[in-house]
Amino acid sequence: MVVAMAAAAGCSKSSDKAEKAPPTSTVSTSTAPSPDRTALAKIGAAAAYVHMWSAAAAAYHAGKVTSPQLELYATDKALAAISQTGLYYQDHGFVMNGQPSSMPVVTSVDFSATPYTAKITDCLDSTHYVEVERKTGKAVPRGEGPYRHVTTAVARFNGKNWLISELTIQRDRTC
């Protein structure tokens, strides 16, 4: 109503400026929709998963068991499994070249308990992720594949960040 009155006053044919209402500003009472917390959780959990694999690949390429970067994205059983693999490579004089590719899908998010959790399913592709001898750079012979496996993970929200806490590469399931 204030806007209508101001508009009417501004459009008046009267030349008397004292009758004109001072300009007013309007404040919108509508608010922008809040982000969907499930959508945000899915984005955060998937990002943690992708960053975890990137950090693991960097550690494996450097011949390290783990790295501070990896610990930003993985914890508990997932970090232990990745570290165990890194230890295997280190003990055998191997490093990894390349990086696995993935397209993770967050299949569910659970806000019913703390910490919140999210389940992730992926088709992890190690076709171009090659084990090589650290000293010579020669590729370690490997079987004919398959190199694409169903991988599942659980992410937990620690109050600030999503961390991958469980990781299972299902070597008996291809995708």
PDB file of N, CA, C and O in Angstrom, residues 65-117:
ATOM      1  N   VAL A  65      53.013 -44.273   2.392  1.00  0.00           N
ATOM      2  CA  VAL A  65      51.921 -45.071   2.951  1.00  0.00           C
ATOM      3  C   VAL A  65      50.658 -44.234   3.065  1.00  0.00           C
ATOM      4  O   VAL A  65      49.562 -44.675   2.757  1.00  0.00           O
ATOM      5  N   THR A  66      50.811 -43.008   3.507  1.00  0.00           N
ATOM      6  CA  THR A  66      49.680 -42.093   3.648  1.00  0.00           C
ATOM      7  C   THR A  66      50.207 -40.668   3.517  1.00  0.00           C
ATOM      8  O   THR A  66      51.392 -40.467   3.262  1.00  0.00           O
ATOM      9  N   SER A  67      49.319 -39.699   3.682  1.00  0.00           N
ATOM     10  CA  SER A  67      49.745 -38.306   3.610  1.00  0.00           C
ATOM     11  C   SER A  67      48.786 -37.444   4.430  1.00  0.00           C
ATOM     12  O   SER A  67      47.636 -37.833   4.653  1.00  0.00           O
ATOM     13  N   PRO A  68      49.264 -36.279   4.870  1.00  0.00           N
ATOM     14  CA  PRO A  68      48.358 -35.376   5.589  1.00  0.00           C
ATOM     15  C   PRO A  68      47.149 -34.986   4.737  1.00  0.00           C
ATOM     16  O   PRO A  68      46.055 -34.814   5.256  1.00  0.00           O
ATOM     17  N   GLN A  69      47.342 -34.872   3.430  1.00  0.00           N
ATOM     18  CA  GLN A  69      46.233 -34.532   2.537  1.00  0.00           C
ATOM     19  C   GLN A  69      45.162 -35.620   2.570  1.00  0.00           C
ATOM     20  O   GLN A  69      43.976 -35.331   2.613  1.00  0.00           O
ATOM     21  N   LEU A  70      45.583 -36.857   2.564  1.00  0.00           N
ATOM     22  CA  LEU A  70      44.652 -37.981   2.605  1.00  0.00           C
ATOM     23  C   LEU A  70      43.837 -37.970   3.890  1.00  0.00           C
ATOM     24  O   LEU A  70      42.644 -38.256   3.888  1.00  0.00           O
ATOM     25  N   GLU A  71      44.479 -37.613   4.981  1.00  0.00           N
ATOM     26  CA  GLU A  71      43.798 -37.603   6.272  1.00  0.00           C
ATOM     27  C   GLU A  71      42.745 -36.503   6.383  1.00  0.00           C
ATOM     28  O   GLU A  71      41.946 -36.500   7.312  1.00  0.00           O
ATOM     29  N   LEU A  72      42.708 -35.593   5.420  1.00  0.00           N
ATOM     30  CA  LEU A  72      41.642 -34.586   5.377  1.00  0.00           C
ATOM     31  C   LEU A  72      40.340 -35.174   4.853  1.00  0.00           C
ATOM     32  O   LEU A  72      39.274 -34.590   5.048  1.00  0.00           O
ATOM     33  N   TYR A  73      40.422 -36.316   4.164  1.00  0.00           N
ATOM     34  CA  TYR A  73      39.253 -36.884   3.501  1.00  0.00           C
ATOM     35  C   TYR A  73      38.916 -38.310   3.918  1.00  0.00           C
ATOM     36  O   TYR A  73      37.826 -38.787   3.611  1.00  0.00           O
ATOM     37  N   ALA A  74      39.834 -38.994   4.578  1.00  0.00           N
ATOM     38  CA  ALA A  74      39.590 -40.384   4.969  1.00  0.00           C
ATOM     39  C   ALA A  74      39.907 -40.565   6.445  1.00  0.00           C
ATOM     40  O   ALA A  74      40.793 -39.899   6.991  1.00  0.00           O
ATOM     41  N   THR A  75      39.189 -41.479   7.067  1.00  0.00           N
ATOM     42  CA  THR A  75      39.391 -41.772   8.482  1.00  0.00           C
ATOM     43  C   THR A  75      39.039 -43.230   8.738  1.00  0.00           C
ATOM     44  O   THR A  75      38.516 -43.914   7.852  1.00  0.00           O
ATOM     45  N   ASP A  76      39.324 -43.688   9.912  1.00  0.00           N
ATOM     46  CA  ASP A  76      38.923 -45.019  10.376  1.00  0.00           C
ATOM     47  C   ASP A  76      39.316 -46.126   9.400  1.00  0.00           C
ATOM     48  O   ASP A  76      40.445 -46.176   8.951  1.00  0.00           O
ATOM     49  N   LYS A  77      38.363 -46.995   9.088  1.00  0.00           N
ATOM     50  CA  LYS A  77      38.646 -48.171   8.253  1.00  0.00           C
ATOM     51  C   LYS A  77      39.105 -47.796   6.854  1.00  0.00           C
ATOM     52  O   LYS A  77      39.954 -48.482   6.273  1.00  0.00           O
ATOM     53  N   ALA A  78      38.563 -46.725   6.305  1.00  0.00           N
ATOM     54  CA  ALA A  78      38.963 -46.316   4.954  1.00  0.00           C
ATOM     55  C   ALA A  78      40.425 -45.887   4.946  1.00  0.00           C
ATOM     56  O   ALA A  78      41.198 -46.304   4.075  1.00  0.00           O
ATOM     57  N   LEU A  79      40.826 -45.088   5.912  1.00  0.00           N
ATOM     58  CA  LEU A  79      42.218 -44.647   5.991  1.00  0.00           C
ATOM     59  C   LEU A  79      43.137 -45.834   6.245  1.00  0.00           C
ATOM     60  O   LEU A  79      44.212 -45.941   5.645  1.00  0.00           O
ATOM     61  N   ALA A  80      42.709 -46.760   7.093  1.00  0.00           N
ATOM     62  CA  ALA A  80      43.517 -47.951   7.369  1.00  0.00           C
ATOM     63  C   ALA A  80      43.696 -48.799   6.107  1.00  0.00           C
ATOM     64  O   ALA A  80      44.801 -49.279   5.833  1.00  0.00           O
ATOM     65  N   ALA A  81      42.634 -48.977   5.330  1.00  0.00           N
ATOM     66  CA  ALA A  81      42.721 -49.783   4.104  1.00  0.00           C
ATOM     67  C   ALA A  81      43.648 -49.132   3.079  1.00  0.00           C
ATOM     68  O   ALA A  81      44.473 -49.809   2.447  1.00  0.00           O
ATOM     69  N   ILE A  82      43.534 -47.825   2.929  1.00  0.00           N
ATOM     70  CA  ILE A  82      44.393 -47.116   1.979  1.00  0.00           C
ATOM     71  C   ILE A  82      45.845 -47.167   2.444  1.00  0.00           C
ATOM     72  O   ILE A  82      46.761 -47.378   1.647  1.00  0.00           O
ATOM     73  N   SER A  83      46.063 -47.003   3.736  1.00  0.00           N
ATOM     74  CA  SER A  83      47.419 -47.069   4.288  1.00  0.00           C
ATOM     75  C   SER A  83      48.024 -48.454   4.122  1.00  0.00           C
ATOM     76  O   SER A  83      49.211 -48.599   3.813  1.00  0.00           O
ATOM     77  N   GLN A  84      47.202 -49.482   4.315  1.00  0.00           N
ATOM     78  CA  GLN A  84      47.671 -50.860   4.146  1.00  0.00           C
ATOM     79  C   GLN A  84      48.105 -51.100   2.701  1.00  0.00           C
ATOM     80  O   GLN A  84      49.137 -51.721   2.443  1.00  0.00           O
ATOM     81  N   THR A  85      47.342 -50.590   1.751  1.00  0.00           N
ATOM     82  CA  THR A  85      47.708 -50.715   0.343  1.00  0.00           C
ATOM     83  C   THR A  85      49.003 -49.960   0.063  1.00  0.00           C
ATOM     84  O   THR A  85      49.891 -50.462  -0.635  1.00  0.00           O
ATOM     85  N   GLY A  86      49.122 -48.754   0.626  1.00  0.00           N
ATOM     86  CA  GLY A  86      50.355 -47.973   0.466  1.00  0.00           C
ATOM     87  C   GLY A  86      51.556 -48.688   1.033  1.00  0.00           C
ATOM     88  O   GLY A  86      52.649 -48.663   0.450  1.00  0.00           O
ATOM     89  N   LEU A  87      51.370 -49.358   2.155  1.00  0.00           N
ATOM     90  CA  LEU A  87      52.450 -50.128   2.771  1.00  0.00           C
ATOM     91  C   LEU A  87      52.858 -51.303   1.875  1.00  0.00           C
ATOM     92  O   LEU A  87      54.049 -51.591   1.710  1.00  0.00           O
ATOM     93  N   TYR A  88      51.869 -51.958   1.261  1.00  0.00           N
ATOM     94  CA  TYR A  88      52.163 -53.054   0.331  1.00  0.00           C
ATOM     95  C   TYR A  88      53.033 -52.532  -0.809  1.00  0.00           C
ATOM     96  O   TYR A  88      54.055 -53.138  -1.150  1.00  0.00           O
ATOM     97  N   TYR A  89      52.619 -51.418  -1.424  1.00  0.00           N
ATOM     98  CA  TYR A  89      53.405 -50.865  -2.533  1.00  0.00           C
ATOM     99  C   TYR A  89      54.808 -50.507  -2.084  1.00  0.00           C
ATOM    100  O   TYR A  89      55.790 -50.799  -2.767  1.00  0.00           O
ATOM    101  N   GLN A  90      54.913 -49.883  -0.927  1.00  0.00           N
ATOM    102  CA  GLN A  90      56.213 -49.475  -0.407  1.00  0.00           C
ATOM    103  C   GLN A  90      57.114 -50.689  -0.159  1.00  0.00           C
ATOM    104  O   GLN A  90      58.284 -50.697  -0.552  1.00  0.00           O
ATOM    105  N   ASP A  91      56.558 -51.714   0.471  1.00  0.00           N
ATOM    106  CA  ASP A  91      57.334 -52.922   0.784  1.00  0.00           C
ATOM    107  C   ASP A  91      57.812 -53.655  -0.471  1.00  0.00           C
ATOM    108  O   ASP A  91      58.841 -54.331  -0.454  1.00  0.00           O
ATOM    109  N   HIS A  92      57.061 -53.552  -1.548  1.00  0.00           N
ATOM    110  CA  HIS A  92      57.410 -54.259  -2.779  1.00  0.00           C
ATOM    111  C   HIS A  92      58.145 -53.382  -3.787  1.00  0.00           C
ATOM    112  O   HIS A  92      58.472 -53.835  -4.891  1.00  0.00           O
ATOM    113  N   GLY A  93      58.389 -52.124  -3.432  1.00  0.00           N
ATOM    114  CA  GLY A  93      59.121 -51.232  -4.335  1.00  0.00           C
ATOM    115  C   GLY A  93      58.285 -50.769  -5.511  1.00  0.00           C
ATOM    116  O   GLY A  93      58.832 -50.488  -6.582  1.00  0.00           O
ATOM    117  N   PHE A  94      56.988 -50.678  -5.324  1.00  0.00           N
ATOM    118  CA  PHE A  94      56.089 -50.255  -6.397  1.00  0.00           C
ATOM    119  C   PHE A  94      55.533 -48.860  -6.107  1.00  0.00           C
ATOM    120  O   PHE A  94      55.423 -48.445  -4.952  1.00  0.00           O
ATOM    121  N   VAL A  95      55.186 -48.178  -7.156  1.00  0.00           N
ATOM    122  CA  VAL A  95      54.415 -46.939  -7.074  1.00  0.00           C
ATOM    123  C   VAL A  95      53.313 -47.038  -8.120  1.00  0.00           C
ATOM    124  O   VAL A  95      53.345 -47.911  -8.995  1.00  0.00           O
ATOM    125  N   MET A  96      52.370 -46.145  -8.032  1.00  0.00           N
ATOM    126  CA  MET A  96      51.272 -46.141  -8.998  1.00  0.00           C
ATOM    127  C   MET A  96      51.395 -44.921  -9.889  1.00  0.00           C
ATOM    128  O   MET A  96      51.670 -43.819  -9.416  1.00  0.00           O
ATOM    129  N   ASN A  97      51.194 -45.126 -11.178  1.00  0.00           N
ATOM    130  CA  ASN A  97      51.142 -44.032 -12.141  1.00  0.00           C
ATOM    131  C   ASN A  97      49.714 -43.882 -12.626  1.00  0.00           C
ATOM    132  O   ASN A  97      49.006 -44.868 -12.820  1.00  0.00           O
ATOM    133  N   GLY A  98      49.329 -42.654 -12.831  1.00  0.00           N
ATOM    134  CA  GLY A  98      47.965 -42.381 -13.263  1.00  0.00           C
ATOM    135  C   GLY A  98      47.056 -42.193 -12.062  1.00  0.00           C
ATOM    136  O   GLY A  98      47.513 -41.951 -10.948  1.00  0.00           O
ATOM    137  N   GLN A  99      45.781 -42.324 -12.326  1.00  0.00           N
ATOM    138  CA  GLN A  99      44.792 -42.159 -11.260  1.00  0.00           C
ATOM    139  C   GLN A  99      43.552 -42.947 -11.643  1.00  0.00           C
ATOM    140  O   GLN A  99      43.172 -42.979 -12.812  1.00  0.00           O
ATOM    141  N   PRO A 100      42.908 -43.560 -10.668  1.00  0.00           N
ATOM    142  CA  PRO A 100      41.657 -44.245 -11.010  1.00  0.00           C
ATOM    143  C   PRO A 100      40.596 -43.206 -11.356  1.00  0.00           C
ATOM    144  O   PRO A 100      40.662 -42.063 -10.895  1.00  0.00           O
ATOM    145  N   SER A 101      39.659 -43.591 -12.183  1.00  0.00           N
ATOM    146  CA  SER A 101      38.549 -42.682 -12.482  1.00  0.00           C
ATOM    147  C   SER A 101      37.294 -43.218 -11.813  1.00  0.00           C
ATOM    148  O   SER A 101      37.144 -44.427 -11.611  1.00  0.00           O
ATOM    149  N   SER A 102      36.433 -42.296 -11.485  1.00  0.00           N
ATOM    150  CA  SER A 102      35.220 -42.705 -10.793  1.00  0.00           C
ATOM    151  C   SER A 102      34.094 -41.729 -11.048  1.00  0.00           C
ATOM    152  O   SER A 102      34.321 -40.591 -11.461  1.00  0.00           O
ATOM    153  N   MET A 103      32.906 -42.187 -10.793  1.00  0.00           N
ATOM    154  CA  MET A 103      31.693 -41.381 -10.891  1.00  0.00           C
ATOM    155  C   MET A 103      30.813 -41.755  -9.702  1.00  0.00           C
ATOM    156  O   MET A 103      29.837 -42.488  -9.851  1.00  0.00           O
ATOM    157  N   PRO A 104      31.170 -41.283  -8.511  1.00  0.00           N
ATOM    158  CA  PRO A 104      30.429 -41.696  -7.322  1.00  0.00           C
ATOM    159  C   PRO A 104      29.000 -41.170  -7.309  1.00  0.00           C
ATOM    160  O   PRO A 104      28.720 -40.079  -7.810  1.00  0.00           O
ATOM    161  N   VAL A 105      28.122 -41.963  -6.744  1.00  0.00           N
ATOM    162  CA  VAL A 105      26.728 -41.580  -6.554  1.00  0.00           C
ATOM    163  C   VAL A 105      26.403 -41.771  -5.078  1.00  0.00           C
ATOM    164  O   VAL A 105      26.603 -42.859  -4.537  1.00  0.00           O
ATOM    165  N   VAL A 106      25.933 -40.718  -4.448  1.00  0.00           N
ATOM    166  CA  VAL A 106      25.516 -40.831  -3.056  1.00  0.00           C
ATOM    167  C   VAL A 106      24.102 -41.408  -3.090  1.00  0.00           C
ATOM    168  O   VAL A 106      23.177 -40.785  -3.596  1.00  0.00           O
ATOM    169  N   THR A 107      23.969 -42.621  -2.580  1.00  0.00           N
ATOM    170  CA  THR A 107      22.696 -43.338  -2.674  1.00  0.00           C
ATOM    171  C   THR A 107      21.757 -43.055  -1.520  1.00  0.00           C
ATOM    172  O   THR A 107      20.553 -43.238  -1.656  1.00  0.00           O
ATOM    173  N   SER A 108      22.305 -42.620  -0.381  1.00  0.00           N
ATOM    174  CA  SER A 108      21.436 -42.273   0.746  1.00  0.00           C
ATOM    175  C   SER A 108      22.182 -41.387   1.724  1.00  0.00           C
ATOM    176  O   SER A 108      23.410 -41.417   1.796  1.00  0.00           O
ATOM    177  N   VAL A 109      21.403 -40.592   2.451  1.00  0.00           N
ATOM    178  CA  VAL A 109      21.940 -39.758   3.519  1.00  0.00           C
ATOM    179  C   VAL A 109      21.066 -40.005   4.733  1.00  0.00           C
ATOM    180  O   VAL A 109      19.834 -40.046   4.634  1.00  0.00           O
ATOM    181  N   ASP A 110      21.699 -40.174   5.880  1.00  0.00           N
ATOM    182  CA  ASP A 110      20.960 -40.456   7.114  1.00  0.00           C
ATOM    183  C   ASP A 110      21.254 -39.362   8.137  1.00  0.00           C
ATOM    184  O   ASP A 110      22.393 -39.221   8.598  1.00  0.00           O
ATOM    185  N   PHE A 111      20.214 -38.584   8.471  1.00  0.00           N
ATOM    186  CA  PHE A 111      20.333 -37.526   9.466  1.00  0.00           C
ATOM    187  C   PHE A 111      19.750 -37.958  10.814  1.00  0.00           C
ATOM    188  O   PHE A 111      19.644 -37.149  11.724  1.00  0.00           O
ATOM    189  N   SER A 112      19.357 -39.225  10.956  1.00  0.00           N
ATOM    190  CA  SER A 112      18.666 -39.673  12.169  1.00  0.00           C
ATOM    191  C   SER A 112      19.591 -39.846  13.365  1.00  0.00           C
ATOM    192  O   SER A 112      19.120 -39.908  14.500  1.00  0.00           O
ATOM    193  N   ALA A 113      20.874 -39.951  13.147  1.00  0.00           N
ATOM    194  CA  ALA A 113      21.824 -40.117  14.246  1.00  0.00           C
ATOM    195  C   ALA A 113      23.038 -39.249  13.975  1.00  0.00           C
ATOM    196  O   ALA A 113      23.312 -38.861  12.840  1.00  0.00           O
ATOM    197  N   THR A 114      23.762 -38.963  15.036  1.00  0.00           N
ATOM    198  CA  THR A 114      24.988 -38.193  14.908  1.00  0.00           C
ATOM    199  C   THR A 114      26.163 -39.139  15.100  1.00  0.00           C
ATOM    200  O   THR A 114      26.157 -39.908  16.051  1.00  0.00           O
ATOM    201  N   PRO A 115      27.157 -39.156  14.252  1.00  0.00           N
ATOM    202  CA  PRO A 115      27.322 -38.276  13.110  1.00  0.00           C
ATOM    203  C   PRO A 115      26.412 -38.683  11.950  1.00  0.00           C
ATOM    204  O   PRO A 115      26.050 -39.852  11.814  1.00  0.00           O
ATOM    205  N   TYR A 116      26.059 -37.700  11.146  1.00  0.00           N
ATOM    206  CA  TYR A 116      25.286 -37.989   9.943  1.00  0.00           C
ATOM    207  C   TYR A 116      26.141 -38.863   9.032  1.00  0.00           C
ATOM    208  O   TYR A 116      27.364 -38.753   9.025  1.00  0.00           O
ATOM    209  N   THR A 117      25.480 -39.716   8.258  1.00  0.00           N
ATOM    210  CA  THR A 117      26.219 -40.584   7.348  1.00  0.00           C
ATOM    211  C   THR A 117      25.621 -40.524   5.948  1.00  0.00           C
ATOM    212  O   THR A 117      24.458 -40.164   5.768  1.00  0.00           O
TER     213      THR A 117
END
